[in-house]
Coordinates of C-alpha atoms and ligand atoms in Angstrom, one line a residue:
M1 CA 38.2 24.6 -40.2
R2 CA 41.9 24.3 -39.5
W3 CA 42.6 26.0 -42.9
S4 CA 40.4 28.9 -42.2
L5 CA 42.4 29.4 -39.0
V6 CA 45.7 29.5 -40.9
V7 CA 44.2 32.1 -43.4
V8 CA 42.9 34.3 -40.6
A9 CA 46.3 34.1 -38.8
L10 CA 48.2 35.0 -41.9
F11 CA 45.9 37.9 -42.7
Y12 CA 46.4 39.3 -39.2
A13 CA 50.2 38.9 -39.4
V14 CA 50.5 40.6 -42.8
S15 CA 48.1 43.4 -41.8
A16 CA 49.9 43.9 -38.5
A17 CA 53.2 44.4 -40.3
A18 CA 52.0 46.2 -43.5
V19 CA 49.4 48.7 -42.3
P20 CA 51.4 50.5 -39.6
A21 CA 54.4 50.7 -42.0
A22 CA 52.3 52.0 -44.9
S23 CA 50.5 54.5 -42.7
A24 CA 53.8 55.8 -41.3
T25 CA 55.3 56.5 -44.7
Q26 CA 52.3 57.4 -46.9
A27 CA 49.7 58.5 -44.3
N28 CA 48.6 61.4 -46.5
T29 CA 48.7 59.6 -49.9
L30 CA 46.8 56.3 -49.1
P31 CA 43.3 56.4 -50.6
W32 CA 40.2 56.0 -48.3
W33 CA 39.2 52.5 -49.8
V34 CA 42.4 51.0 -48.5
F35 CA 41.3 51.8 -44.9
A36 CA 37.7 50.7 -45.6
G37 CA 38.9 47.4 -47.2
F38 CA 41.2 46.8 -44.2
I39 CA 38.4 47.4 -41.7
G40 CA 36.0 45.2 -43.7
L41 CA 38.5 42.4 -43.8
S42 CA 39.2 42.7 -40.1
L43 CA 35.5 42.4 -39.3
L44 CA 35.3 39.3 -41.6
C45 CA 38.2 37.8 -39.7
V46 CA 36.5 38.5 -36.3
F47 CA 33.3 36.8 -37.5
T48 CA 35.2 33.9 -38.9
T49 CA 37.1 33.5 -35.7
I50 CA 33.9 33.6 -33.6
L51 CA 32.3 31.0 -35.9
W52 CA 35.3 28.8 -35.7
W53 CA 35.4 29.0 -31.8
R54 CA 31.8 28.2 -31.5
A55 CA 32.2 25.2 -33.8
R56 CA 35.1 24.0 -31.7
R57 CA 33.1 24.0 -28.4
P58 CA 32.3 20.5 -27.2
Q59 CA 28.8 19.5 -28.2
P60 CA 26.7 17.0 -26.1
T61 CA 27.1 13.8 -28.0
V62 CA 23.7 12.3 -28.8
T63 CA 23.8 8.7 -30.0
A64 CA 20.8 7.5 -31.8
S65 CA 20.3 4.4 -29.5
Q66 CA 20.7 6.1 -26.1
P67 CA 17.5 7.8 -24.8
P68 CA 18.0 11.0 -22.7
F69 CA 18.8 10.7 -19.0
H70 CA 15.3 11.4 -17.7
L71 CA 13.9 8.4 -19.7
L72 CA 16.5 6.1 -18.1
H73 CA 16.1 7.2 -14.5
D74 CA 13.3 7.5 -12.0
D75 CA 11.9 11.0 -11.5
I76 CA 11.8 10.7 -7.7
S77 CA 15.0 8.9 -6.8
G78 CA 17.1 9.6 -9.8
L79 CA 18.1 5.9 -9.8
P80 CA 18.3 3.9 -13.0
N81 CA 14.8 2.7 -14.1
K82 CA 13.5 -0.7 -15.2
W83 CA 14.6 -0.3 -18.8
L84 CA 18.2 0.5 -17.8
V85 CA 18.6 -2.4 -15.3
K86 CA 17.1 -4.7 -17.9
Q87 CA 19.8 -3.6 -20.4
D88 CA 22.5 -4.3 -17.7
F89 CA 21.0 -7.7 -17.0
L90 CA 21.0 -8.6 -20.7
T91 CA 24.6 -7.3 -21.2
F92 CA 25.8 -9.3 -18.2
I93 CA 24.2 -12.6 -19.2
T94 CA 25.2 -12.4 -22.8
S95 CA 28.8 -11.5 -22.0
R96 CA 29.1 -14.4 -19.5
P97 CA 27.5 -17.7 -20.7
Q98 CA 28.0 -19.3 -17.2
A99 CA 26.5 -16.3 -15.4
Q100 CA 24.5 -17.0 -12.2
L101 CA 22.6 -13.9 -11.2
A102 CA 20.1 -13.2 -8.4
L103 CA 17.4 -10.5 -8.9
V104 CA 16.7 -9.1 -5.4
L105 CA 13.5 -7.1 -5.4
V106 CA 13.2 -4.8 -2.4
K107 CA 9.9 -3.2 -1.4
I108 CA 9.1 -0.6 1.1
D109 CA 6.2 -2.2 2.9
Q110 CA 3.2 -0.2 4.2
F111 CA 4.4 3.0 2.5
E112 CA 0.8 4.0 2.0
R113 CA 0.8 4.9 5.7
V114 CA 3.6 7.4 5.0
N115 CA 1.6 8.8 2.1
Q116 CA -1.5 9.2 4.3
L117 CA 0.5 10.8 7.1
L118 CA 2.6 13.2 5.1
G119 CA 0.9 13.8 1.8
Y120 CA 2.4 12.8 -1.5
S121 CA 5.1 15.5 -1.9
H122 CA 6.6 14.8 1.5
A123 CA 6.2 11.1 1.1
N124 CA 8.2 11.4 -2.2
L125 CA 10.9 13.1 -0.2
V126 CA 11.0 10.2 2.2
L127 CA 11.0 7.8 -0.7
S128 CA 14.0 9.4 -2.3
Q129 CA 15.9 9.4 1.1
I130 CA 15.1 5.7 1.5
A131 CA 16.3 5.1 -2.1
R132 CA 19.6 6.9 -1.3
R133 CA 20.0 4.9 1.9
L134 CA 19.4 1.7 0.0
N135 CA 21.9 2.6 -2.7
Q136 CA 24.5 3.6 -0.2
A137 CA 24.1 0.4 1.8
A138 CA 24.2 -1.7 -1.5
A139 CA 27.5 0.0 -2.4
T140 CA 29.1 -1.4 0.7
H141 CA 28.4 -5.0 -0.2
Q142 CA 30.4 -7.2 -2.5
G143 CA 28.6 -9.0 -5.3
I144 CA 26.0 -6.4 -6.1
L145 CA 26.6 -5.3 -9.7
P146 CA 27.1 -1.6 -10.4
L147 CA 24.5 -0.4 -12.9
S148 CA 25.5 1.5 -16.1
S149 CA 24.7 4.7 -14.4
T150 CA 27.8 6.2 -12.6
D151 CA 27.2 5.5 -8.9
A152 CA 24.1 3.4 -8.7
F153 CA 23.8 -0.2 -7.5
V154 CA 20.0 -0.1 -7.1
A155 CA 17.4 0.4 -9.8
H156 CA 14.0 2.0 -9.1
L157 CA 11.3 0.0 -10.8
G158 CA 8.7 2.5 -9.9
G159 CA 6.4 3.1 -6.9
V160 CA 8.1 1.5 -3.8
D161 CA 9.9 -1.3 -5.7
F162 CA 13.7 -1.4 -6.2
L163 CA 15.9 -4.0 -7.8
L164 CA 19.5 -5.2 -7.3
L165 CA 21.4 -7.6 -9.5
V166 CA 23.7 -9.9 -7.5
D167 CA 26.5 -11.9 -9.0
Q168 CA 26.1 -15.2 -7.2
Q169 CA 29.6 -16.3 -8.2
G170 CA 28.8 -19.8 -7.4
K171 CA 27.8 -18.9 -3.8
Q172 CA 24.3 -20.2 -3.4
H173 CA 23.2 -18.1 -0.4
Q174 CA 24.9 -14.9 -1.4
A175 CA 21.7 -13.0 -2.4
G176 CA 19.7 -14.3 0.5
Y177 CA 22.4 -13.1 2.9
L178 CA 22.6 -9.8 1.2
A179 CA 18.8 -9.3 1.2
H180 CA 18.7 -10.0 4.9
Q181 CA 21.6 -7.6 5.6
L182 CA 19.9 -4.8 3.6
E183 CA 16.6 -5.4 5.4
Q184 CA 18.4 -4.9 8.7
Q185 CA 20.5 -1.9 7.5
I186 CA 17.8 0.2 6.0
A187 CA 15.1 -0.3 8.5
E188 CA 15.9 2.5 10.9
P189 CA 13.3 5.3 11.0
L190 CA 14.0 8.5 9.0
L191 CA 13.7 11.9 10.5
L192 CA 11.6 14.3 8.5
R193 CA 11.1 17.8 10.0
G194 CA 11.6 16.4 13.4
C195 CA 9.2 13.5 13.0
A196 CA 10.5 9.9 12.9
V197 CA 9.0 8.1 9.9
D198 CA 8.9 4.4 10.4
Y199 CA 8.9 1.9 7.5
R200 CA 9.7 -1.7 6.8
I201 CA 11.9 -3.2 4.0
L202 CA 11.1 -6.6 2.6
S203 CA 12.7 -8.5 -0.3
G204 CA 12.1 -11.3 -2.7
I205 CA 14.6 -13.2 -4.8
S206 CA 14.6 -15.0 -8.1
L207 CA 17.6 -16.7 -9.7
Y208 CA 18.9 -16.7 -13.2
P209 CA 19.0 -19.2 -14.9
Q210 CA 17.2 -21.6 -12.4
H211 CA 13.9 -19.7 -12.3
G212 CA 13.9 -18.4 -15.9
Q213 CA 15.8 -16.6 -18.6
D214 CA 13.5 -13.7 -19.2
F215 CA 14.0 -10.5 -17.2
S216 CA 10.3 -9.7 -16.7
E217 CA 9.5 -13.3 -15.7
L218 CA 12.3 -13.2 -13.1
V219 CA 11.1 -9.9 -11.7
E220 CA 7.6 -11.3 -11.5
K221 CA 8.9 -14.4 -9.6
A222 CA 10.9 -12.2 -7.2
H223 CA 7.5 -10.3 -6.6
L224 CA 5.7 -13.6 -5.9
A225 CA 8.4 -14.6 -3.4
L226 CA 8.0 -11.2 -1.7
Q227 CA 4.2 -11.4 -1.6
Q228 CA 4.4 -14.9 -0.1
R229 CA 6.5 -13.4 2.8
L230 CA 3.9 -10.7 3.3
K231 CA 1.1 -13.2 3.4
S232 CA 2.6 -16.0 5.4
A233 CA 5.4 -14.3 7.4
A234 CA 7.6 -16.8 5.7
D235 CA 11.3 -16.4 6.5
S236 CA 13.0 -17.2 3.2
P237 CA 12.9 -14.5 0.5
L238 CA 13.7 -17.0 -2.2
Y239 CA 11.2 -17.9 -4.9
Q240 CA 9.8 -21.5 -4.9
D241 CA 8.1 -23.1 -7.9
E242 CA 4.9 -23.7 -6.0
M243 CA 4.4 -20.0 -5.6
S244 CA 3.6 -19.7 -9.3
A245 CA -0.1 -19.7 -9.7
T246 CA -0.3 -20.0 -13.4
T247 CA 1.3 -23.2 -14.4
P248 CA -1.0 -25.2 -16.7
D249 CA -1.1 -27.9 -14.0
K250 CA -2.4 -25.5 -11.4
L251 CA -4.9 -23.9 -13.8
A252 CA -6.3 -27.4 -14.4
M253 CA -6.4 -28.1 -10.7
M254 CA -8.2 -24.9 -10.0
A255 CA -11.0 -25.8 -12.5
E256 CA -11.2 -29.2 -10.9
L257 CA -11.3 -27.8 -7.4
Q258 CA -14.4 -25.7 -8.3
Q259 CA -16.2 -29.0 -9.1
A260 CA -14.8 -30.9 -6.2
I261 CA -17.6 -30.1 -3.7
A262 CA -20.4 -30.9 -6.2
S263 CA -18.7 -34.2 -7.2
Q264 CA -18.2 -35.1 -3.5
Q265 CA -14.5 -35.5 -3.8
L266 CA -13.8 -33.6 -0.6
Q267 CA -13.4 -35.6 2.6
L268 CA -13.0 -34.7 6.3
D269 CA -10.8 -36.3 8.8
V270 CA -10.8 -35.6 12.5
Q271 CA -8.1 -35.8 15.2
P272 CA -9.0 -35.9 18.9
Q273 CA -7.6 -33.5 21.5
V274 CA -7.2 -34.8 25.0
L275 CA -6.6 -33.6 28.6
L276 CA -3.1 -34.8 29.4
P277 CA -3.7 -36.0 33.0
D278 CA -6.3 -38.6 32.1
R279 CA -6.5 -38.6 28.3
Q280 CA -10.1 -37.6 28.4
V281 CA -11.2 -36.5 24.8
V282 CA -12.5 -32.9 25.0
A283 CA -12.3 -31.8 21.4
A284 CA -11.3 -32.8 17.9
E285 CA -9.9 -30.9 14.9
V286 CA -11.5 -31.3 11.5
L287 CA -9.0 -31.7 8.7
L288 CA -9.8 -31.4 5.0
R289 CA -8.6 -33.8 2.2
W290 CA -9.3 -34.0 -1.5
A291 CA -9.8 -37.4 -3.0
H292 CA -8.8 -36.5 -6.5
P293 CA -10.0 -39.0 -9.1
V294 CA -6.6 -39.0 -10.9
R295 CA -4.0 -37.5 -8.5
G296 CA -5.1 -39.6 -5.5
L297 CA -5.7 -38.4 -1.9
L298 CA -4.4 -34.8 -1.7
A299 CA -3.2 -33.3 1.6
P300 CA -4.4 -29.8 2.5
K301 CA -1.0 -28.2 1.6
Q302 CA -1.4 -29.5 -1.9
F303 CA -4.6 -27.5 -2.7
I304 CA -5.5 -25.1 0.1
P305 CA -2.8 -22.5 -0.8
L306 CA -4.1 -22.6 -4.4
A307 CA -7.7 -22.2 -3.3
E308 CA -6.7 -19.2 -1.1
R309 CA -4.9 -17.5 -3.9
M310 CA -7.7 -18.1 -6.4
G311 CA -10.5 -16.9 -4.1
L312 CA -12.0 -20.4 -3.9
M313 CA -11.5 -20.9 -0.2
F314 CA -14.7 -19.5 1.2
P315 CA -17.0 -22.1 -0.4
L316 CA -14.7 -24.9 0.8
T317 CA -14.8 -23.4 4.4
C318 CA -18.6 -23.2 4.3
W319 CA -18.8 -26.8 3.3
V320 CA -16.4 -27.8 6.2
L321 CA -18.4 -25.7 8.6
Q322 CA -21.7 -27.3 7.4
Q323 CA -20.3 -30.9 7.8
T324 CA -18.8 -30.1 11.2
I325 CA -22.0 -28.5 12.6
K326 CA -24.0 -31.5 11.3
M327 CA -21.6 -33.8 13.2
L328 CA -21.9 -31.7 16.3
A329 CA -25.7 -32.2 16.1
T330 CA -25.2 -36.0 15.6
L331 CA -22.9 -36.2 18.6
Q332 CA -25.3 -34.2 20.7
K333 CA -28.1 -36.6 19.8
E334 CA -26.0 -39.5 20.9
G335 CA -25.2 -37.8 24.2
I336 CA -21.6 -37.2 23.4
V337 CA -20.4 -33.7 24.4
L338 CA -17.4 -32.7 22.4
Q339 CA -16.1 -29.5 20.8
L340 CA -15.1 -29.6 17.1
A341 CA -12.4 -27.3 15.7
V342 CA -12.5 -25.9 12.1
N343 CA -9.5 -24.2 10.4
I344 CA -10.3 -20.8 9.0
S345 CA -8.3 -19.1 6.3
S346 CA -7.3 -15.4 6.3
S347 CA -9.5 -14.8 3.2
D348 CA -12.5 -16.3 5.1
L349 CA -12.2 -13.7 7.8
L350 CA -12.7 -10.9 5.2
Q351 CA -16.0 -12.4 4.1
I352 CA -18.7 -10.3 5.8
E353 CA -21.2 -13.1 5.6
L354 CA -19.0 -15.6 7.6
A355 CA -20.5 -14.8 11.1
E356 CA -24.1 -14.8 9.8
H357 CA -23.5 -18.1 7.9
I358 CA -22.2 -19.8 11.0
Q359 CA -25.0 -18.4 13.1
Q360 CA -27.6 -19.8 10.7
L361 CA -26.0 -23.2 10.6
L362 CA -25.8 -23.4 14.4
A363 CA -29.5 -22.4 14.7
K364 CA -30.6 -24.8 11.9
H365 CA -28.9 -27.8 13.6
Q366 CA -29.6 -26.6 17.2
V367 CA -25.9 -26.7 18.2
K368 CA -24.5 -24.6 21.0
P369 CA -22.0 -22.0 19.7
S370 CA -19.5 -23.0 22.5
Q371 CA -19.1 -26.4 20.8
L372 CA -17.5 -24.9 17.8
I373 CA -13.9 -23.8 17.8
L374 CA -12.4 -21.7 15.0
E375 CA -8.6 -22.1 14.5
L376 CA -7.0 -19.0 13.1
K377 CA -3.4 -18.8 12.0
E378 CA -1.3 -15.8 12.8
E379 CA -1.1 -14.8 9.2
A380 CA -4.9 -14.7 9.1
L381 CA -4.9 -12.1 11.9
M382 CA -1.9 -10.1 10.8
T383 CA -2.6 -9.7 7.1
E384 CA -5.3 -7.1 7.7
P385 CA -5.7 -6.8 11.4
Q386 CA -8.0 -3.8 11.3
A387 CA -10.4 -5.5 8.9
V388 CA -10.3 -8.8 10.8
L389 CA -10.8 -7.5 14.3
P390 CA -14.5 -6.6 13.9
M391 CA -15.2 -10.0 12.4
L392 CA -13.5 -11.7 15.3
Q393 CA -15.5 -9.6 17.7
R394 CA -18.8 -10.7 16.0
L395 CA -17.7 -14.4 16.1
R396 CA -16.8 -14.1 19.7
A397 CA -20.1 -12.4 20.5
L398 CA -21.9 -15.4 19.0
G399 CA -20.2 -17.5 21.7
L400 CA -17.7 -19.4 19.5
V401 CA -14.2 -20.3 20.8
L402 CA -11.4 -18.6 19.0
V403 CA -7.9 -20.2 18.9
L404 CA -4.6 -18.9 17.6
D405 CA -3.1 -21.8 15.6
D406 CA 0.6 -22.4 15.0
F407 CA 1.4 -20.1 17.9
G408 CA 5.1 -19.0 17.9
T409 CA 5.8 -19.3 14.2
G410 CA 4.7 -15.9 13.1
Y411 CA 5.3 -12.4 14.3
T412 CA 2.1 -11.4 16.2
S413 CA 3.0 -8.7 18.6
L414 CA 2.0 -9.1 22.2
G415 CA -0.1 -5.9 21.9
M416 CA -2.1 -7.5 19.0
L417 CA -2.5 -10.7 20.9
R418 CA -4.2 -8.8 23.7
E419 CA -6.4 -6.9 21.3
F420 CA -7.9 -10.0 19.6
P421 CA -10.7 -11.8 21.5
L422 CA -8.9 -15.2 21.7
Q423 CA -9.4 -17.9 24.3
Q424 CA -6.7 -20.3 23.4
V425 CA -3.3 -20.6 21.7
K426 CA -2.1 -23.8 20.0
I427 CA 1.6 -24.2 20.3
D428 CA 3.0 -25.2 16.9
A429 CA 4.2 -28.8 16.4
Q430 CA 7.7 -27.6 15.5
F431 CA 8.3 -26.6 19.1
I432 CA 6.8 -29.7 20.6
S433 CA 8.4 -32.2 18.3
G434 CA 12.0 -31.5 19.5
M435 CA 11.1 -31.4 23.2
H436 CA 12.1 -35.0 24.0
K437 CA 15.7 -34.5 22.8
S438 CA 16.4 -30.8 23.2
D439 CA 16.5 -28.7 26.4
A440 CA 16.4 -25.5 24.3
Q441 CA 13.1 -26.6 22.8
V442 CA 11.8 -27.3 26.3
A443 CA 12.8 -23.9 27.4
I444 CA 11.2 -22.2 24.4
T445 CA 8.0 -24.2 24.9
G446 CA 8.0 -23.2 28.6
A447 CA 8.4 -19.6 27.7
I448 CA 5.5 -19.8 25.2
I449 CA 3.3 -21.5 27.8
D450 CA 4.1 -18.8 30.4
L451 CA 3.4 -16.1 27.9
A452 CA 0.0 -17.5 27.0
K453 CA -0.9 -18.0 30.6
N454 CA 0.1 -14.4 31.4
L455 CA -2.3 -13.3 28.7
R456 CA -5.0 -15.6 30.3
L457 CA -5.2 -17.9 27.3
D458 CA -5.6 -21.7 27.5
V459 CA -2.8 -23.6 25.9
V460 CA -3.0 -26.6 23.5
A461 CA 0.1 -28.5 22.4
E462 CA -0.1 -30.0 18.9
G463 CA 2.1 -32.7 17.3
V464 CA 2.7 -34.6 20.5
E465 CA 4.2 -37.9 19.5
E466 CA 6.2 -39.1 22.6
Q467 CA 5.1 -40.0 26.1
P468 CA 8.0 -38.1 27.7
T469 CA 6.9 -34.9 25.9
A470 CA 3.4 -35.4 27.2
E471 CA 4.8 -35.7 30.7
K472 CA 7.0 -32.6 30.4
L473 CA 4.0 -30.6 29.1
T474 CA 1.9 -31.7 32.0
R475 CA 4.6 -30.6 34.4
M476 CA 4.9 -27.2 32.6
G477 CA 1.2 -26.6 33.0
C478 CA -0.1 -27.4 29.5
I479 CA -2.8 -29.9 29.9
R480 CA -4.5 -30.0 26.5
A481 CA -2.8 -31.8 23.7
Q482 CA -3.2 -33.3 20.2
G483 CA -0.9 -35.6 18.3
F484 CA -0.2 -39.1 17.0
L485 CA 0.5 -40.3 20.6
F486 CA -3.2 -40.1 21.2
S487 CA -4.6 -40.7 17.8
Q488 CA -3.9 -40.3 14.1
P489 CA -6.5 -38.4 12.2
F490 CA -9.4 -40.6 11.0
A491 CA -12.7 -40.1 9.0
L492 CA -15.1 -37.7 10.6
A493 CA -18.0 -40.0 9.9
G494 CA -16.4 -42.6 12.3
L495 CA -16.2 -40.1 15.2
P496 CA -19.3 -41.2 17.2
A497 CA -18.3 -44.9 17.0
W498 CA -14.7 -44.0 17.9
M499 CA -15.9 -42.1 20.9
R500 CA -18.3 -44.9 22.0
Q501 CA -15.6 -47.5 21.7
H502 CA -13.1 -45.5 23.8
Q503 CA -15.8 -44.8 26.4
F504 CA -14.3 -41.5 27.5
N505 CA -16.0 -39.5 30.1
Q506 CA -17.5 -36.4 28.6
P507 CA -17.0 -32.9 30.1
A508 CA -19.9 -30.6 30.5
G509 CA -20.2 -28.4 27.3
Ligands
C2E1 P1 -2.7 -27.7 11.3 O1 -3.9 -26.8 11.6 O2 -1.5 -27.3 12.0 O3 -3.2 -29.1 11.5 C1 -2.4 -30.1 12.1 C2 -1.7 -30.9 11.1 O4 -0.7 -31.7 11.9 C3 -2.5 -31.9 10.4 O5 -1.9 -32.1 9.1 C4 -2.3 -33.2 11.2 O6 -2.5 -34.4 10.5 C5 -0.9 -33.1 11.6 N1 -0.6 -33.8 12.8 C6 -1.4 -34.0 13.9 N2 -0.7 -34.7 14.8 C7 0.5 -34.8 14.4 C8 1.7 -35.4 15.0 O7 1.7 -35.9 16.1 N3 2.9 -35.3 14.3 C9 2.9 -34.7 13.1 N4 4.1 -34.7 12.5 N5 1.8 -34.2 12.5 C10 0.7 -34.2 13.2 P2 -2.8 -32.0 7.8 O8 -4.1 -32.7 8.0 O9 -2.0 -32.4 6.7 O10 -3.2 -30.5 7.8 C11 -2.2 -29.6 7.5 C12 -2.7 -28.2 7.5 O11 -3.7 -28.0 6.5 C13 -3.4 -27.9 8.8 O12 -2.4 -27.6 9.8 C14 -4.2 -26.7 8.5 O13 -3.5 -25.6 8.5 C15 -4.6 -27.0 7.0 N6 -6.0 -27.4 7.0 C16 -6.5 -28.7 7.2 N7 -7.8 -28.7 7.0 C17 -8.2 -27.4 6.7 C18 -9.4 -26.7 6.5 O14 -10.5 -27.3 6.5 N8 -9.4 -25.4 6.2 C19 -8.2 -24.7 6.2 N9 -8.2 -23.4 6.0 N10 -7.0 -25.3 6.5 C20 -7.0 -26.6 6.7
CA2 CA1 -5.2 -26.2 13.0
CA3 CA1 0.0 -26.5 13.3

C-alpha cells in the first residue's frame, strides 16, 4: 500500500508540472487522447487514493478468543457477567500460587416487592441504579480486585446477585469487614420518580482455597452462607462447612433419619421450668435427641438443621407432639397439672395440617389445649411472616400457649411482635449466662424484660445456672425460669416419678 502511495504522488507531481507547460506551448497541437488519457489517469489516482485511505482507517480488532462486549456484560447493569469474572478469578489464582481470595456474593433481598410495585421495566431501572451504587462503593475500598472491564469492581451474576473478588492479602477478616461496610453503604432507599424505593443488601462469603478451588463451587458456597443468613438471621456472612447439605456423610445421615422414628432411635428429654420465688414447677420443655446406633447420642443441633433443610422436620415434630400429648394425659391421670412445651420449626408452621393434627391429638388423649406450649424461634416467625400469621392465629384460637423462643437474638421488629398472637417470650440463655459477672448483661436483660412487659407478655429466663442470677431476675420482675440451677434435662418417661419425688405444689391448669 505504501508503494501505491508513492506512485500516485509521483504521477500527480509529473502531471502538475508537465500538463500546464504542454498546454501553454502546444495548446492547439495536442491531440484529444492526451487530455482523455490524463483525465482517465487522474480518476484512477483518485479511486486508488480513496481505497488506500479506507484501508488505512483503524478497524475494530476482533480476536478469535474474545467474545463481543454484550456476551461479557449484563444487559441491565452493563457490569461484567459471570463468565468474565470467572476468567479474572482464574487469571488471578494461576498468576499467584499463594493467592488468598474471598468471593463476596451480594444479593438484593426482597427485590420481588420492587418488581410487584413498579413493574419489570422500572424495577430494572432500580436494579441498574443499585448496581451502579454498589460498583461505586466497591471502588472506594481497598482489596477489591478491579475486573478486566475498564471501571468495574463488581460482576453481575444475573437476577439480583452480584459478585466481588477480594484479595485477602493475609488479612483474615478483610472480606467480612468489606461485606459489612457495603451492606451499610448501599442500603439507603433510592428515589424513583419521587418515590422512595426501599431494599436490603445481604452478602455471603466463601474463601479460596479454604472452601474449594473451583469457581462454581465457591459461588455456590457463598450462596449457602447467604441463605443461612436469610433463614436464621445469623450475623456472620462467612460460609461454614456444616452449611453444605450434600456431603456424602450428610446424605447417609438423611437416609438414616428417615428410618429413625420407625426404628425407635429418637428419644425425648424434658427440662422443668420453675417459678423463681418458690421453685414450684409449672412447666417443662421437651427436647429431642437421636440415639444413633453408630454415631452415639446426637444433640438436636447435629441433626435438626439437616432435617429442616431436607423437608424431614414435620414428621419428627408430629412424633414429638404425639409423645408430649400422651405424657400430658399420663400426668393428668396422676393428678399432676403441668404444662409441656414443644419446639416448633419454621417449616412446621407452613404445614397447613399442623393445627388440625394437634387438635386431633388433644381430643384423642383428652388433654386441655392450655397445657400445651409451642416454642417458636424468631426465624420461624420472620422467614415468611404473612404465611405464618394465619397459622399462629389458628393455633391460638385452639387455646394453645405460644412462646417466642430465644428472644433478643434475632431481628423481630416491635411491630411484628405486637402482630403475632404470643403470650410469652423466652429470653435467650446468652443474655442470662453473663448476668452474674457483667452489669451490661444485667442492663440488657432488664431492658428485654421491660420491653416484654410493655407488650403484656410473660417472661421466661432460660439457661439460669447461678443462684445470684435467679435472685437478680426475681428482683427485675422475671419470675419464670429454666436452667441447670433447677434441673438438667432428663428422660421424658421419668417425669411423673420426678414430679412425685419433688412433691411440688401444682398450680391450677
Ligand atoms: P432451646 O429451645 O433454646 O433449648 C434449650 C437448650 O438449652 C437445650 O439444649 C437445653 O439442654 C439447654 N439448656 C438448658 N438449661 C441450660 C443451662 O442452664 N445452661 C446451658 N448452657 N444450657 C442449658 P438442647 O437440648 O441441646 O437443645 C438445643 C436446641 O435444639 C433447642 O434450643 C431447640 O432449639 C432445639 N430442639 C430441641 N428439641 C427440639 C425439637 O423437638 N424440635 C425442634 N424443632 N427443635 C428442638
Ligand atoms: Ca426452646
Ligand atoms: Ca434458647
